[in-house]
Structures are given as structure tokens and as C-alpha cells.
Coordinates of C-alpha atoms in Angstrom, one line a residue:
Chain I
M291 CA 18.0 13.0 7.8
I292 CA 15.6 11.5 5.3
E293 CA 12.1 10.4 6.3
L294 CA 10.2 7.9 4.1
L295 CA 6.7 6.7 4.2
D296 CA 6.4 3.0 4.9
P297 CA 5.1 1.2 1.7
T298 CA 4.2 -2.0 3.6
S299 CA 1.1 -3.1 5.5
E300 CA 2.9 -2.1 8.7
R301 CA 2.0 -5.3 10.3
Q302 CA 4.4 -5.8 13.3
P303 CA 6.9 -8.5 12.4
G304 CA 5.5 -10.4 15.3
H305 CA 6.6 -14.0 15.7
R306 CA 3.8 -16.4 14.9
P307 CA 4.3 -19.5 17.0
R308 CA 3.5 -22.9 15.6
A309 CA 0.6 -24.9 16.9
P310 CA 1.8 -27.2 19.7
R311 CA 3.1 -30.6 18.3
P312 CA 1.4 -33.7 19.7
A313 CA 3.8 -35.7 22.0
S314 CA 2.4 -38.9 20.5
L315 CA 0.0 -39.9 17.8
D316 CA -1.7 -42.6 19.9
G317 CA -5.4 -42.3 19.7
L318 CA -5.4 -39.2 17.5
T319 CA -7.5 -38.5 14.4
I320 CA -5.3 -37.4 11.4
G321 CA -6.7 -35.4 8.6
L322 CA -5.2 -35.9 5.1
L323 CA -5.8 -32.9 2.8
D324 CA -5.5 -33.3 -0.9
I325 CA -5.1 -29.9 -2.5
A326 CA -6.1 -31.3 -6.0
K327 CA -2.6 -31.3 -7.4
A328 CA -1.7 -34.2 -9.7
R329 CA -0.8 -37.4 -7.8
G330 CA -1.4 -35.9 -4.4
D331 CA -4.0 -38.7 -3.9
V332 CA -1.3 -41.3 -4.6
F333 CA 0.9 -39.9 -1.9
L334 CA -1.9 -39.5 0.6
D335 CA -3.2 -43.1 -0.1
R336 CA 0.1 -44.4 1.0
V337 CA 0.3 -42.2 4.0
A338 CA -3.3 -43.3 4.9
E339 CA -2.2 -47.0 4.7
Q340 CA 0.7 -46.4 7.0
L341 CA -1.3 -44.5 9.6
T342 CA -4.2 -46.9 9.6
A343 CA -1.8 -49.8 10.0
R344 CA -0.6 -48.0 13.2
G345 CA -4.2 -48.0 14.5
L346 CA -4.8 -44.3 13.9
R347 CA -8.1 -42.9 12.6
V348 CA -7.7 -41.1 9.3
V349 CA -10.2 -38.6 7.7
R350 CA -9.7 -37.5 4.0
F351 CA -10.3 -34.0 2.7
R352 CA -9.9 -32.5 -0.7
K353 CA -9.8 -28.9 -2.0
Q354 CA -11.7 -28.1 -5.2
T355 CA -8.7 -26.4 -6.8
Y356 CA -5.0 -26.0 -5.8
T357 CA -5.0 -22.4 -7.1
K358 CA -7.0 -20.9 -4.3
P359 CA -6.7 -21.1 -0.5
A360 CA -8.8 -23.7 1.3
P361 CA -12.3 -22.3 1.9
A362 CA -13.1 -21.3 5.5
D363 CA -15.7 -24.1 5.8
L364 CA -13.2 -26.7 4.9
R365 CA -10.7 -25.4 7.4
V366 CA -13.3 -25.4 10.2
E367 CA -14.3 -29.0 9.3
I368 CA -10.7 -30.1 9.5
R369 CA -10.2 -28.3 12.8
T370 CA -13.3 -29.8 14.2
H371 CA -12.6 -33.4 13.3
C372 CA -8.9 -33.8 13.5
D373 CA -6.1 -33.5 16.0
A374 CA -3.4 -33.0 13.2
V375 CA -3.4 -32.6 9.5
I376 CA -1.1 -33.7 6.7
E377 CA -1.3 -31.8 3.5
A378 CA 0.1 -32.9 0.1
L379 CA 1.4 -29.7 -1.3
A380 CA 3.0 -30.1 -4.8
D381 CA 3.2 -32.5 -7.7
Chain S
M31 CA -3.9 50.0 9.9
S32 CA -5.9 47.6 7.9
P33 CA -9.6 48.1 8.6
G34 CA -10.0 44.5 7.6
G35 CA -8.3 43.5 10.8
Q36 CA -10.8 45.5 13.0
S37 CA -13.9 44.0 11.4
A38 CA -12.6 40.4 11.2
P39 CA -14.4 37.9 13.5
M40 CA -12.4 37.2 16.7
R41 CA -12.8 33.4 16.3
V42 CA -10.3 33.5 13.5
L43 CA -8.1 36.4 14.2
V44 CA -6.0 37.5 17.2
Y45 CA -4.0 40.7 17.3
V46 CA -0.5 39.9 18.2
N47 CA 1.0 43.3 17.8
S48 CA -1.2 46.2 18.9
A49 CA 1.1 48.8 17.4
Q50 CA 0.8 47.4 14.0
R51 CA -2.4 45.7 14.7
R52 CA -1.7 43.0 12.2
P53 CA -4.0 40.0 12.4
R54 CA -2.5 36.6 12.7
V55 CA -4.7 34.1 11.0
L56 CA -5.4 31.0 13.0
R57 CA -6.0 27.7 11.4
T58 CA -9.5 26.4 11.9
L59 CA -10.1 22.8 11.0
G60 CA -7.0 22.8 8.9
R61 CA -8.3 25.6 6.7
V62 CA -7.4 29.2 6.9
S63 CA -10.4 31.6 7.3
L64 CA -10.1 35.0 5.8
P65 CA -10.8 38.4 7.2
E66 CA -14.1 40.0 6.1
G67 CA -14.3 42.6 3.3
L68 CA -11.6 42.9 0.6
V69 CA -8.6 40.7 0.5
C70 CA -5.7 41.0 -1.9
F71 CA -2.7 38.8 -2.5
V72 CA 0.5 40.4 -3.9
K73 CA 4.2 40.0 -4.3
A74 CA 6.8 42.8 -4.7
D75 CA 8.4 40.9 -7.5
C76 CA 5.3 41.4 -9.7
P77 CA 5.2 44.5 -11.9
T78 CA 1.4 44.5 -11.9
C79 CA 1.4 44.4 -8.1
Q80 CA 3.9 47.3 -8.1
M81 CA 1.6 49.2 -10.5
V82 CA -1.6 48.7 -8.4
Q83 CA 0.1 50.0 -5.1
P84 CA -1.8 53.3 -5.3
V85 CA -5.0 51.4 -5.8
L86 CA -4.5 49.4 -2.7
R87 CA -3.6 52.5 -0.7
Q88 CA -6.8 54.1 -2.0
L89 CA -8.8 51.1 -0.9
A90 CA -7.0 50.9 2.5
A91 CA -8.0 54.5 3.1
G92 CA -11.6 53.8 2.1
D93 CA -14.6 52.5 4.0
A94 CA -14.5 48.9 3.1
P95 CA -12.1 46.8 5.2
L96 CA -9.0 45.7 3.2
T97 CA -6.4 43.1 4.1
V98 CA -3.3 42.7 1.9
Y99 CA -1.3 39.5 2.1
T100 CA 2.2 39.9 0.8
Q101 CA 4.1 36.8 -0.4
D102 CA 7.7 38.1 -0.5
D103 CA 8.5 41.5 1.0
P104 CA 6.6 41.9 4.3
A105 CA 6.7 45.7 3.9
F106 CA 5.1 45.7 0.5
P107 CA 3.0 47.6 -0.5
A108 CA 3.8 50.5 1.8
G109 CA 0.8 52.3 3.4
T110 CA -1.5 49.2 3.3
A111 CA -0.4 47.5 6.6
P112 CA 0.3 44.3 4.7
V113 CA 0.1 40.9 6.4
D114 CA 3.2 38.8 6.1
D115 CA 2.4 35.7 4.1
T116 CA 6.0 34.9 3.2
L117 CA 5.4 31.3 4.5
L118 CA 2.5 31.2 2.0
E119 CA 0.1 29.5 4.4
V120 CA -2.8 31.8 3.5
S121 CA -2.0 31.9 -0.2
Y122 CA -1.8 28.1 -0.3
G123 CA -5.0 27.7 1.6
Q124 CA -6.8 29.9 -0.9
H125 CA -5.3 28.2 -3.9
I126 CA -3.8 31.5 -5.2
E127 CA -2.3 31.1 -8.6
I128 CA -1.9 34.7 -9.8
V129 CA -0.9 37.9 -8.1
P130 CA -2.6 40.3 -7.6
T131 CA -5.7 38.3 -6.7
L132 CA -8.5 40.3 -5.3
L133 CA -11.2 38.6 -3.2
R134 CA -14.4 39.8 -1.7
V135 CA -14.9 37.8 1.6
R136 CA -18.1 37.2 3.4
D137 CA -18.3 34.9 6.5
G138 CA -14.7 34.0 6.2
K139 CA -15.1 32.7 2.6
P140 CA -14.3 34.3 -0.7
V141 CA -17.5 35.0 -2.6
E142 CA -15.8 36.8 -5.6
R143 CA -12.3 36.6 -7.1
L144 CA -10.4 38.6 -9.6
E145 CA -6.9 37.8 -11.0
G146 CA -4.6 40.5 -12.4
W147 CA -5.6 44.1 -12.9
D148 CA -8.8 45.0 -14.7
Q149 CA -9.9 48.5 -13.7
R150 CA -13.6 48.1 -14.5
E151 CA -13.8 44.7 -12.7
W152 CA -12.0 46.0 -9.7
E153 CA -14.3 49.0 -9.5
R154 CA -17.3 46.7 -9.7
L155 CA -16.0 44.2 -7.1
T156 CA -15.0 47.0 -4.6
S157 CA -17.9 49.4 -5.5
V158 CA -15.3 52.2 -5.6
E159 CA -15.5 54.5 -8.5
G160 CA -12.5 56.1 -10.1
L161 CA -10.2 53.3 -8.9
G162 CA -6.7 53.5 -10.3
D163 CA -7.4 56.5 -12.6
G164 CA -4.5 57.0 -14.8
L165 CA -3.5 53.3 -14.9
P166 CA -3.9 51.2 -18.0
A167 CA -7.4 49.6 -18.0
F168 CA -6.0 46.1 -18.0
R169 CA -2.8 44.3 -17.1
P170 CA -2.3 40.5 -16.4
G171 CA -0.8 39.5 -13.2
C172 CA 2.2 37.2 -12.4
G173 CA 2.4 33.7 -11.1
S174 CA 1.8 33.3 -7.4
R175 CA 4.9 32.2 -5.4
T176 CA 2.9 29.1 -4.3
L177 CA 3.5 27.8 -7.9
D178 CA 7.3 28.4 -8.0
V179 CA 9.1 25.3 -9.1
G180 CA 9.1 22.7 -6.2
M181 CA 7.0 24.9 -4.0
P182 CA 3.6 23.0 -4.3
E183 CA 5.2 19.9 -2.8
I184 CA 6.9 21.9 0.0
L185 CA 3.6 23.6 0.9
A186 CA 1.7 20.3 0.6
M187 CA 4.0 18.8 3.2
R188 CA 4.0 21.9 5.4
Y189 CA 0.3 22.5 5.5
D190 CA -1.3 19.2 4.3
G191 CA 1.1 16.7 5.8
S192 CA -1.7 15.2 7.9
R193 CA -3.3 13.8 4.8
T194 CA -0.9 10.8 5.0
R195 CA -1.0 8.2 7.7
S196 CA 1.7 5.9 6.8
R197 CA 4.3 5.1 9.4
R198 CA 7.4 7.3 9.1
I199 CA 10.7 5.5 8.5
E200 CA 13.6 7.6 9.6
L201 CA 16.9 6.9 7.8
G202 CA 20.2 7.6 9.5
A203 CA 22.3 10.5 8.3
Q204 CA 24.9 8.2 6.9
E205 CA 22.4 5.8 5.3
D206 CA 22.1 5.8 1.5
E207 CA 18.3 5.9 0.9
V208 CA 18.4 3.6 -2.1
E209 CA 20.4 1.0 -0.3
A210 CA 18.2 1.4 2.7
M211 CA 15.1 0.6 0.7
F212 CA 16.9 -2.6 -0.7
A213 CA 17.8 -3.5 2.8
R214 CA 14.2 -3.2 4.0
G215 CA 13.0 -5.6 1.3
W216 CA 10.8 -3.1 -0.5
S217 CA 12.4 -3.5 -3.9
D218 CA 11.6 -5.8 -6.8
G219 CA 15.4 -5.9 -7.5
L220 CA 15.7 -2.6 -9.2
P221 CA 16.4 0.8 -7.5
L222 CA 13.3 2.6 -6.1
V223 CA 12.4 6.3 -5.9
P224 CA 12.4 7.2 -2.2
P225 CA 8.8 7.7 -1.0
T226 CA 9.2 11.0 0.9
A227 CA 6.1 12.7 2.2
Q228 CA 6.5 15.4 -0.5
R229 CA 6.6 12.9 -3.3
V230 CA 3.6 11.0 -1.9
L231 CA 1.5 14.1 -1.5
R232 CA 2.4 15.1 -5.1
M233 CA 1.4 11.6 -6.2
L234 CA -2.0 11.9 -4.4
E235 CA -2.7 15.0 -6.5
G236 CA -3.2 12.5 -9.3
T237 CA -6.5 11.3 -8.0
S238 CA -9.7 12.9 -6.5
R239 CA -10.0 9.9 -4.2
D240 CA -9.5 10.3 -0.5
P241 CA -6.0 9.0 0.6
Q242 CA -7.7 6.8 3.2
D243 CA -10.2 5.2 0.8
V244 CA -9.7 1.4 0.7
V245 CA -8.9 0.3 -2.9
A246 CA -8.7 -3.4 -2.4
V247 CA -7.9 -6.2 0.0
V248 CA -4.5 -7.4 -1.2
P249 CA -3.5 -11.1 -1.1
P250 CA -1.7 -13.0 0.1
D251 CA -1.8 -11.3 3.5
L252 CA -5.4 -10.0 2.7
V253 CA -4.5 -6.4 3.8
E254 CA -6.8 -3.5 3.3
C255 CA -4.9 -1.2 0.9
T256 CA -5.6 2.5 0.9
V257 CA -5.1 5.0 -1.9
E258 CA -2.2 6.3 0.1
K259 CA -0.4 3.0 0.2
V260 CA -0.9 2.6 -3.6
A261 CA 0.6 6.1 -3.9
V262 CA 3.6 5.3 -1.8
N263 CA 4.3 2.3 -4.0
A264 CA 3.6 4.2 -7.2
V265 CA 6.2 6.8 -6.1
M266 CA 8.8 4.0 -5.5
A267 CA 8.0 2.5 -8.9
G268 CA 8.7 5.9 -10.6
C269 CA 5.1 6.8 -11.6
R270 CA 4.0 10.4 -12.4
P271 CA 0.9 11.5 -10.5
D272 CA -1.3 11.3 -13.6
Y273 CA -0.6 7.6 -13.8
L274 CA -2.0 7.0 -10.3
P275 CA -5.7 6.4 -11.5
V276 CA -4.4 3.7 -13.8
V277 CA -2.5 2.0 -11.0
L278 CA -5.5 2.2 -8.7
A279 CA -7.7 0.5 -11.2
A280 CA -5.1 -2.2 -11.9
V281 CA -4.8 -2.9 -8.1
E282 CA -8.6 -3.1 -7.8
A283 CA -8.9 -5.5 -10.8
A284 CA -6.0 -7.7 -9.6
C285 CA -7.5 -8.2 -6.2
T286 CA -10.9 -9.5 -7.4
E287 CA -11.9 -13.1 -6.8
A288 CA -12.2 -13.6 -10.5
F289 CA -8.6 -12.5 -11.3
N290 CA -7.2 -14.4 -8.3
I291 CA -3.9 -12.7 -7.8
H292 CA -3.3 -15.0 -4.9
G293 CA -3.1 -18.0 -7.2
I294 CA -1.2 -16.2 -9.8
L295 CA 1.4 -15.3 -7.2
A296 CA 1.5 -18.6 -5.4
T297 CA 1.7 -20.9 -8.4
T298 CA 4.9 -22.6 -9.6
Y299 CA 3.9 -21.5 -13.1
F300 CA 5.4 -18.5 -15.0
V301 CA 2.4 -16.2 -14.8
G302 CA 2.1 -12.6 -13.7
P303 CA -0.4 -9.8 -14.3
V304 CA -0.5 -8.1 -17.7
V305 CA -2.2 -4.7 -17.8
I306 CA -3.8 -3.5 -21.1
V307 CA -4.9 0.1 -21.0
N308 CA -7.7 1.5 -23.2
G309 CA -9.4 4.8 -23.6
P310 CA -8.3 8.4 -23.7
I311 CA -6.1 8.2 -20.6
A312 CA -3.5 6.1 -22.5
Q313 CA -2.7 9.0 -24.8
E314 CA -3.1 11.7 -22.1
I315 CA -0.3 10.1 -20.0
G316 CA 1.8 9.3 -23.0
M317 CA 1.6 5.5 -23.0
N318 CA 3.2 3.5 -25.8
S319 CA 1.0 1.4 -28.0
G320 CA 3.4 1.6 -31.0
I321 CA 7.0 0.5 -31.7
N322 CA 8.2 -1.8 -28.9
A323 CA 4.9 -1.5 -27.1
L324 CA 5.6 -4.6 -25.1
G325 CA 9.2 -3.6 -24.4
Q326 CA 11.2 -1.1 -22.5
G327 CA 11.6 2.7 -22.9
N328 CA 8.2 4.2 -21.9
R329 CA 7.9 5.6 -18.4
A330 CA 4.1 5.0 -18.1
N331 CA 4.2 1.5 -19.5
A332 CA 7.1 0.6 -17.3
T333 CA 6.1 2.1 -14.0
I334 CA 2.4 1.3 -13.9
G335 CA 3.0 -2.4 -14.2
R336 CA 5.8 -2.1 -11.7
A337 CA 3.7 -0.2 -9.2
L338 CA 1.1 -3.0 -9.3
Q339 CA 3.7 -5.6 -8.5
L340 CA 5.2 -3.4 -5.7
V341 CA 1.7 -3.2 -4.1
I342 CA 1.4 -7.0 -4.2
R343 CA 4.9 -7.3 -2.7
N344 CA 4.8 -4.6 -0.1
V345 CA 1.2 -4.3 1.0
G346 CA 0.1 -7.9 0.2
G347 CA 3.3 -9.5 1.4
G348 CA 3.8 -11.5 -1.8
R349 CA 7.5 -12.2 -2.3
P350 CA 9.4 -14.7 -4.4
G351 CA 10.6 -17.6 -2.4
E352 CA 7.8 -17.1 0.2
I353 CA 4.3 -17.2 -1.2
D354 CA 5.5 -16.7 -4.8
R355 CA 6.7 -20.2 -5.7
A356 CA 7.3 -19.7 -9.4
T357 CA 9.7 -22.2 -10.8
L358 CA 11.1 -19.8 -13.4
G359 CA 8.8 -16.8 -13.4
N360 CA 9.0 -14.4 -16.4
P361 CA 10.5 -11.0 -17.0
G362 CA 7.0 -9.5 -17.2
K363 CA 6.8 -10.0 -13.5
Y364 CA 8.9 -6.8 -13.1
T365 CA 6.3 -5.0 -15.2
F366 CA 4.0 -5.8 -18.1
C367 CA 1.7 -3.0 -19.2
F368 CA 0.9 -1.5 -22.5
A369 CA -1.8 0.5 -24.3
E370 CA -3.9 -0.7 -27.1
A371 CA -3.5 1.2 -30.4
E372 CA -7.1 2.0 -30.8
D373 CA -7.0 4.7 -33.5
T374 CA -5.5 2.3 -36.1
S375 CA -7.2 -0.9 -35.0
P376 CA -9.5 -2.7 -37.3
W377 CA -11.5 -3.8 -34.3
E378 CA -13.4 -2.3 -31.3
P379 CA -11.1 -1.8 -28.3
L380 CA -10.6 -4.7 -25.9
S381 CA -12.4 -2.8 -23.1
V382 CA -15.4 -2.1 -25.4
E383 CA -15.6 -5.8 -26.5
R384 CA -15.6 -6.6 -22.8
G385 CA -18.6 -4.4 -22.1
L386 CA -17.5 -0.8 -21.3
P387 CA -18.8 2.2 -23.4
P388 CA -16.5 3.6 -26.1
G389 CA -14.3 6.4 -24.8
T390 CA -14.1 5.0 -21.3
S391 CA -10.6 4.7 -19.8
A392 CA -10.1 1.2 -18.5
V393 CA -7.6 -1.5 -17.6
T394 CA -7.9 -5.1 -18.5
L395 CA -5.8 -7.5 -16.5
F396 CA -4.8 -10.8 -18.1
A397 CA -2.7 -13.5 -16.3
G398 CA 0.2 -13.8 -18.8
S399 CA 3.2 -16.1 -18.9
G400 CA 5.5 -14.2 -21.2
V401 CA 5.6 -13.4 -24.9
Q402 CA 5.8 -16.0 -27.7
P403 CA 6.5 -14.6 -31.1
F404 CA 4.1 -15.4 -34.0
F405 CA 5.9 -15.0 -37.3
D406 CA 4.2 -15.0 -40.7
Q407 CA 5.5 -12.9 -43.6
L408 CA 3.7 -14.7 -46.4
A409 CA 0.0 -14.9 -45.6
R410 CA -2.0 -12.5 -47.7
T411 CA -5.4 -13.8 -46.9
P412 CA -7.1 -13.8 -43.5
E413 CA -7.7 -17.6 -43.9
A414 CA -4.0 -18.3 -44.4
L415 CA -3.1 -15.9 -41.5
A416 CA -5.6 -17.5 -39.2
R417 CA -4.4 -21.0 -40.0
S418 CA -0.8 -19.9 -39.3
L419 CA -1.8 -18.2 -36.1
A420 CA -3.7 -21.3 -35.0
A421 CA -0.6 -23.5 -35.5
C422 CA 1.4 -21.2 -33.2
L423 CA -1.5 -21.0 -30.7
R424 CA -1.7 -24.8 -30.4
V425 CA 1.6 -24.9 -28.4
V426 CA 0.2 -22.6 -25.7
G427 CA 1.1 -24.5 -22.5
H428 CA 1.5 -27.8 -24.4
P429 CA 0.2 -28.8 -27.8
K430 CA -1.5 -31.9 -26.3
W431 CA -3.6 -29.9 -23.9
G432 CA -6.9 -28.2 -24.6
L433 CA -9.2 -26.1 -22.5
A434 CA -6.5 -25.5 -20.0
W435 CA -5.0 -22.0 -20.7
D436 CA -6.3 -18.8 -22.2
A437 CA -4.2 -16.7 -24.6
L438 CA -4.0 -13.0 -25.4
C439 CA -3.0 -12.3 -29.0
V440 CA -1.4 -8.8 -29.6
I441 CA -2.0 -8.3 -33.3
S442 CA 0.4 -5.9 -34.9
P443 CA -0.6 -3.3 -37.6
E444 CA 0.7 -5.3 -40.6
H445 CA -1.1 -8.4 -39.6
A446 CA -4.2 -6.4 -38.6
R447 CA -4.3 -4.9 -42.1
V448 CA -4.9 -8.4 -43.6
F449 CA -8.0 -8.8 -41.4
R450 CA -9.2 -5.3 -42.0
E451 CA -9.0 -5.5 -45.7
A452 CA -10.9 -8.7 -45.7
G453 CA -13.5 -7.3 -43.3
W454 CA -12.9 -9.9 -40.6
S455 CA -14.3 -8.9 -37.2
K456 CA -12.7 -10.2 -34.0
A457 CA -15.6 -12.6 -33.6
R458 CA -15.0 -14.0 -37.1
L459 CA -11.3 -14.5 -36.4
R460 CA -12.1 -16.2 -33.1
D461 CA -14.6 -18.5 -34.8
E462 CA -12.2 -19.5 -37.5
L463 CA -9.5 -20.1 -34.9
G464 CA -11.9 -22.1 -32.9
S465 CA -12.8 -24.5 -35.7
I466 CA -9.1 -24.9 -36.7
L467 CA -8.1 -25.5 -33.1
T468 CA -10.3 -28.5 -32.5
F469 CA -8.6 -31.9 -32.4
P470 CA -9.5 -35.6 -32.0
G471 CA -9.0 -36.5 -28.4
A472 CA -6.9 -39.5 -29.5
E473 CA -4.1 -37.1 -30.6
M474 CA -4.2 -35.3 -27.2
V475 CA -4.2 -38.1 -24.6
K476 CA -1.3 -39.1 -22.5
G477 CA 1.2 -41.2 -24.5
A478 CA -0.1 -40.3 -27.9
G479 CA 2.6 -39.4 -30.4
G480 CA 5.2 -40.9 -28.1
I481 CA 4.7 -38.0 -25.7
A482 CA 3.9 -38.9 -22.1
E483 CA 2.3 -35.5 -21.4
G484 CA -1.3 -35.0 -22.5
M485 CA -5.0 -35.1 -21.5
P486 CA -6.6 -38.0 -19.6
E487 CA -7.5 -41.2 -21.4
S488 CA -11.2 -40.2 -21.1
A489 CA -10.6 -37.7 -23.9
V490 CA -9.9 -40.5 -26.5
G491 CA -13.3 -40.6 -28.1
A492 CA -14.0 -36.9 -27.7
T493 CA -13.2 -33.8 -29.8
V494 CA -11.1 -31.4 -27.9
A495 CA -11.1 -27.6 -28.3
K496 CA -7.7 -25.9 -27.6
F497 CA -9.4 -22.9 -26.0
R498 CA -12.6 -22.5 -23.9
A499 CA -15.3 -20.1 -25.2
G500 CA -14.0 -16.6 -24.5
G501 CA -10.5 -17.9 -23.8
L502 CA -8.9 -16.0 -26.7
L503 CA -8.4 -12.3 -26.3
F504 CA -7.2 -9.8 -29.0
A505 CA -5.6 -6.4 -28.7
H506 CA -4.0 -4.3 -31.4
A507 CA -0.6 -2.8 -30.8
G508 CA 2.9 -2.5 -32.2
G509 CA 5.0 -0.7 -34.7
T510 CA 3.9 -0.3 -38.3
A511 CA 6.7 -2.4 -39.8
G512 CA 6.9 -6.2 -39.1
L513 CA 4.7 -9.1 -40.0
F514 CA 4.8 -10.4 -36.5
S515 CA 2.3 -10.6 -33.7
A516 CA 2.6 -11.7 -30.1
I517 CA 1.0 -14.6 -28.3
I518 CA 0.8 -14.1 -24.5
A519 CA 0.0 -17.5 -23.0
G520 CA -2.2 -17.6 -19.9
W521 CA -2.6 -19.8 -16.9
V522 CA -5.2 -22.1 -15.5
S523 CA -8.4 -20.5 -16.9
G524 CA -11.9 -20.2 -15.5
P525 CA -13.2 -20.3 -12.0
A526 CA -10.5 -22.8 -10.9
G527 CA -7.8 -20.3 -11.9
T528 CA -8.1 -16.9 -13.4
E529 CA -10.5 -14.8 -15.5
P530 CA -9.5 -11.6 -17.3
V531 CA -10.9 -8.6 -15.5
T532 CA -11.8 -5.2 -17.0
Q533 CA -12.0 -2.2 -14.7
E534 CA -13.0 1.4 -15.4
I535 CA -10.4 4.0 -14.5
R536 CA -11.7 6.6 -12.1
R537 CA -9.8 9.9 -11.9

């Protein structure tokens, strides 16, 4: 029998559940996160129009650069102000 | 009976056989303590040990306690009540390299050590006169069994196995180990060397750092990565132990905020880490900076770059199709590592230009997107060669974009000669390229020249530099024949993307 040393981080392959989905959007505040990719704003402008037309409250956020993860402060701000978030990921 | 046994402190010795009264040495805190007095390590297979048998018997009969550890024949040498060390635990613990080795032990620790037979020295150490009369005055010893081929690894595993903490993965008897590693997702697509405890312990001999030292926090999963985890991945990559310090430095540099390996991994762009090695270690470990320096065929070049990528993959969790979203990638993402040819370079080494003292071994990491050839066989003046190089540099990323990407130029010896003979420093070349590579914004904006791609309209009235200050790097490498150099295009440069990072290599 051969025994090898594990080359990985040894994190348990635990299932990470998704955040619960809202049953309805009524009365919710929706965050729109622009990650600073080209034309992400065009996409989110249109999404904002549609959400606002449905009577929802929309809050806009923008990352400084798409090359790095969102800073912790920004994540906290989104979590504090919004019930759900829509992110524009790629060009 | 060995008088050494009688006088040894009870905390380290117990007598397991009163007839023979041989001491069994207990391990204390993972180290073997020695009996007091004189201690000698021998093997029957050594002619010098055979020769000194009468000396050892003479000492055994004397006043000072003597303990003889025998590495092969438990009965050798007769008349000295030898202690069986055929498992080599004591020899390994005392780092015995030669037999006979004679020690003088006080408080369980050797305070003096002699290797081989030297009559005068043995007399001095033992304070016994007329020791070994009739024997030659001097005779070198033989290699200790602890150094037999393959033995250091076996002993490291047997007696130092607790140095490693990684989870043990047991493979089934019918399982092919190479296939098993593919199946577990550890591979970059090529076969891996199985990381057995023996191989990992041997790899760890390549550094003085503690196996549990944290080297870096590795993206994208932001996992604390120990020296041991780097060693496991270096084994899989095919590294030799003496490459490990280079891999450690590369991992450290890659995981800095400035280098931003997270972004380099996650981007849809081509980019991957390029490792340039400077300083004496490059030659010591046999790296290639000459013919085909950027290509295949050299173990150190190939496996150091690969080990870095395996750490990102296995420890950081960065895998293509998951966090790695590259549209095409580039072959350098398997491995991209080379040494700078410092001896023949017209310029100071890259690491020195970037602030480290000459003679310091270092890695510089550059986020590179593959190799673009620069061909010029006709330029005989530095001005002409610079203009030619500039024309090729303009297309980095896109000819209508400036200030967006850095570039690393690997200047080959035949091109370097042109600059050397004209006395051009790196700074001079960079300045010349800077002034050539400055364009009217009107040529660069979207739509100009019938090309939709380009810089924003706001650049119309401005003058646009192709590269930011410090955005052009130079290294010297390659074979001595060929009027070609290499342009390695970068990625989003500066704080919004990546900065080159230079890191000293610690042994």
C-alpha cells in the first residue's frame, strides 16, 4: 500500500449552501454591483430601469477594479443596505 | 560489560537484559541521549573498524566508561559488549557520517568528536597513553551506514516522520499512484511524482525553515500555506530539494498584494506568473539561462515554475474552469521560469536593478502572457535596434492602447552585444524606447485607422505613452547564436492589476 501526503489545503469538501432566495421581490431593496468591467454600467442601467418600474428600491455600487475581490467594506455596505444583489460580471 | 552502561543516567537508559547488561536507549523529546563517557560508532564491514578492535577492547577494559554502537553485526567487535544499532536510530540521531566515530559524552551530549583512526588524537581524547601501539598512526574511516544509498530517506521517515503534518492519503493496493493523483484533481495535466513521506522529508532537507512555517496566504481560497505544503507540491512537480528555497520565494512573491495572483488567476486574459531567477543559486542548482532558456529541457527551470502553479492549484484552490477563467491561457501556465545570464550581460542583473545587493539570490515575478518573438538581423547600431524593438513593443496587447500593459524584454546575447558595444545602459535603452513609443492620442482612440478598438475619445488631444514609467523590464538570457529577442507581454499594470515583485531567496 502506498501512502501519500495530501498536497491540498485539506478543507473538508463541505457543501456550502446558497443564501435563501427571497420568495418575492415585493418591498425589497436590490443592490446593483458594477465590478468596473466595460459596459457593466450599461447592463445595470437597464436592470435598474426595470426594477424601479416594478416599484423596487435600487442601490448602486461599484468596485474600483475588476481584477481584485470586492473590499470587505463594500461587502458589508451591500449586506447592510440590500436584501439581494445583482452583479454584472463580464464584458 | 560496558562500563558506559553502568554510569549512564537512569533517565535515559534501562537495562533490558541483566546478563548482557546492554543499555537500551530511550528517546527523549525525539532525540537520543547518549551514555556518559566514551562512545564509539562502528560497523564490521569497515576495515578501519576491524583494525581498531584491539583499541576498543583496551578502552573497554580501562577506567573510563565506553559504549560501542555497532551498525551491522550486533556481535562486533567482540569483547566490547557492543550495543545493537542495526536500526541506526542512535547513529541517525547523532548525525554519524563516518565509522569509526569516537565521541566524548558529557551530560548526554557529545562534547568532542573524532572520525576515522588517528592514534595521537584518540590518545588525547581518551587520555589513555599507548593506545593502539603497533597500529598505523592514521587511517581514514568508511562511510556510515546511515549514508547508504536511499538510507537517509528511510531513516528520516522512521525517526523524523512527525515533522510532517499533512493528512495521509492511503491508496488501495490495486490503485496506480499516478492515476490516483489525476483522479484526485492534483495534476496540472501532466503526471506527478507521488508525494510519499520519504520524498517530502527529503525535499524539506532543502531548506533550513521549519516545515510548519507559514510561507504565504494563497489565493483564491486564502489558505495559509506552510513550508511543508510547498514541499509536497514541489515533490509532485519533480523538484530536487535544492530547488525548494526558490519555490518558497516564488510562492511568497506571488501571494503579495502587489503581484495579485488572485487577479492573474481569475482573469479571462492569457496571463500567468513568470519567474526570473538571479544570483548564485541559479548556477548552483543548474538552471538554464542559455540556449532555449525559455523552453523545455532543464529540470530546475521546468519544475520550479510548475511547483508554483501546483501550490496555487492545490493549496489555493485555483483551477481552470473554476476561479481560473482564462479564455485561452498560455503554455507558460504549466511552468515559466528561467535564470538571467548575468555573467555575459551588459547590464546589472534584474534583481539588482530592482534594489537587491549584487550576489543576492532572488526571484522576480512578472505576470506574463506568453512569448512574442522580436526579430532583427540587420540593425548594427543601438538606435536602429531600439527603433526596431519599439515597433514590435507597440503591439503589446493592442497597438492602439497605451499605459495598459507592462512588458518584459528578454534580450539575447547577440542583441545585447549591440547595446554593450555602444555603451548603452538599461536606463538609456528604456529612455530611447520611451520617446519612440509616444503617440498622438488621435491615432490611438476608438475608431481611428478604421479599427474600433482603442483608447477613449478623451485621449484625442493628448500624447499617449505606450508604457507607464517602470513598465518595461529587461533581462539577459539565451543562446549565443541568433539575432532574436523575446517580448513577454504583461497584464493590467499598476495598483489596479499587477506589479512585478522581487523577493530574496532564503535558504
